[in-house]
């Protein structure tokens, strides 16, 4: 009788780094997928406008951008 075995990877799944940086709504804790708009405030700072689709709460985040040399 032949034996059947499942082979599983020993590699642990790591989520995409960008996925873990996405914000959640501070009011209803719903996940946010994409910012409504973005703007460069200076050469190294980007501002993002987020609006929750569930409750309508809006907020802004700012991120520093590293220049590629």
PDB file of C-alpha atoms in Angstrom:
ATOM      1  CA  UNK A   1       0.000   0.000   0.000  1.00  0.00           C
ATOM      2  CA  UNK A   2       1.564   3.352  -1.013  1.00  0.00           C
ATOM      3  CA  UNK A   3       2.034   6.050   1.617  1.00  0.00           C
ATOM      4  CA  UNK A   4       0.859   9.584   0.971  1.00  0.00           C
ATOM      5  CA  UNK A   5       2.420  12.460   2.884  1.00  0.00           C
ATOM      6  CA  UNK A   6       1.909  16.175   2.724  1.00  0.00           C
ATOM      7  CA  UNK A   7       5.064  18.237   2.403  1.00  0.00           C
ATOM      8  CA  UNK A   8       4.878  21.571   4.143  1.00  0.00           C
ATOM      9  CA  UNK A   9       7.289  24.399   3.849  1.00  0.00           C
ATOM     10  CA  UNK A  10       9.352  25.271   6.898  1.00  0.00           C
ATOM     11  CA  UNK A  11       9.442  28.851   5.707  1.00  0.00           C
ATOM     12  CA  UNK A  12       7.273  31.186   7.769  1.00  0.00           C
ATOM     13  CA  UNK A  13       4.996  33.474   5.785  1.00  0.00           C
ATOM     14  CA  UNK A  14       5.865  37.136   6.278  1.00  0.00           C
ATOM     15  CA  UNK A  15       3.275  39.667   5.129  1.00  0.00           C
ATOM     16  CA  UNK A  16       4.352  42.397   2.773  1.00  0.00           C
ATOM     17  CA  UNK A  17       5.966  45.229   4.768  1.00  0.00           C
ATOM     18  CA  UNK A  18       3.636  47.810   3.199  1.00  0.00           C
ATOM     19  CA  UNK A  19       0.614  45.822   4.304  1.00  0.00           C
ATOM     20  CA  UNK A  20       1.486  46.223   7.938  1.00  0.00           C
ATOM     21  CA  UNK A  21       1.831  50.005   7.571  1.00  0.00           C
ATOM     22  CA  UNK A  22      -1.743  50.591   6.455  1.00  0.00           C
ATOM     23  CA  UNK A  23      -3.763  52.503   9.035  1.00  0.00           C
ATOM     24  CA  UNK A  24      -6.983  51.550  10.742  1.00  0.00           C
ATOM     25  CA  UNK A  25      -9.727  54.022  11.555  1.00  0.00           C
ATOM     26  CA  UNK A  26      -9.256  55.378  15.097  1.00  0.00           C
ATOM     27  CA  UNK A  27     -13.054  55.656  15.507  1.00  0.00           C
ATOM     28  CA  UNK A  28     -14.426  52.317  14.245  1.00  0.00           C
ATOM     29  CA  UNK A  29     -11.182  50.291  13.760  1.00  0.00           C
ATOM     30  CA  UNK A  30     -12.010  49.437  10.136  1.00  0.00           C
ATOM     31  CA  UNK A  31      -9.039  48.742   7.806  1.00  0.00           C
ATOM     32  CA  UNK A  32      -8.008  51.349   5.275  1.00  0.00           C
ATOM     33  CA  UNK A  33      -6.684  50.218   1.902  1.00  0.00           C
ATOM     34  CA  UNK A  34      -5.806  53.381  -0.018  1.00  0.00           C
ATOM     35  CA  UNK A  35      -5.474  57.053   0.781  1.00  0.00           C
ATOM     36  CA  UNK A  36      -7.923  59.433  -0.863  1.00  0.00           C
ATOM     37  CA  UNK A  37      -5.172  61.823  -1.880  1.00  0.00           C
ATOM     38  CA  UNK A  38      -1.512  62.543  -1.319  1.00  0.00           C
ATOM     39  CA  UNK A  39       0.697  65.600  -1.587  1.00  0.00           C
ATOM     40  CA  UNK A  40       4.389  66.407  -1.360  1.00  0.00           C
ATOM     41  CA  UNK A  41       4.868  68.899   1.469  1.00  0.00           C
ATOM     42  CA  UNK A  42       8.591  69.185   0.797  1.00  0.00           C
ATOM     43  CA  UNK A  43      11.278  67.198  -1.008  1.00  0.00           C
ATOM     44  CA  UNK A  44      11.235  64.490   1.648  1.00  0.00           C
ATOM     45  CA  UNK A  45       7.759  64.590   3.262  1.00  0.00           C
ATOM     46  CA  UNK A  46       4.525  63.168   1.799  1.00  0.00           C
ATOM     47  CA  UNK A  47       1.096  63.792   3.341  1.00  0.00           C
ATOM     48  CA  UNK A  48      -1.806  61.335   2.880  1.00  0.00           C
ATOM     49  CA  UNK A  49      -5.527  62.055   3.392  1.00  0.00           C
ATOM     50  CA  UNK A  50      -7.482  59.043   4.673  1.00  0.00           C
ATOM     51  CA  UNK A  51     -11.299  58.817   4.946  1.00  0.00           C
ATOM     52  CA  UNK A  52     -13.019  55.802   6.485  1.00  0.00           C
ATOM     53  CA  UNK A  53     -15.611  54.215   4.177  1.00  0.00           C
ATOM     54  CA  UNK A  54     -17.495  52.821   7.180  1.00  0.00           C
ATOM     55  CA  UNK A  55     -17.932  55.838   9.473  1.00  0.00           C
ATOM     56  CA  UNK A  56     -16.682  58.797   7.400  1.00  0.00           C
ATOM     57  CA  UNK A  57     -13.935  59.867   9.831  1.00  0.00           C
ATOM     58  CA  UNK A  58     -10.998  61.553   8.108  1.00  0.00           C
ATOM     59  CA  UNK A  59      -7.383  62.084   9.133  1.00  0.00           C
ATOM     60  CA  UNK A  60      -3.975  62.930   7.684  1.00  0.00           C
ATOM     61  CA  UNK A  61      -0.698  61.031   7.991  1.00  0.00           C
ATOM     62  CA  UNK A  62       2.772  62.300   7.085  1.00  0.00           C
ATOM     63  CA  UNK A  63       5.725  60.171   6.046  1.00  0.00           C
ATOM     64  CA  UNK A  64       9.369  60.961   5.417  1.00  0.00           C
ATOM     65  CA  UNK A  65      10.705  59.691   2.102  1.00  0.00           C
ATOM     66  CA  UNK A  66      14.256  58.404   1.814  1.00  0.00           C
ATOM     67  CA  UNK A  67      16.003  59.561  -1.323  1.00  0.00           C
ATOM     68  CA  UNK A  68      17.672  56.925  -3.473  1.00  0.00           C
ATOM     69  CA  UNK A  69      21.303  57.778  -4.012  1.00  0.00           C
TER      70      UNK A  69
END
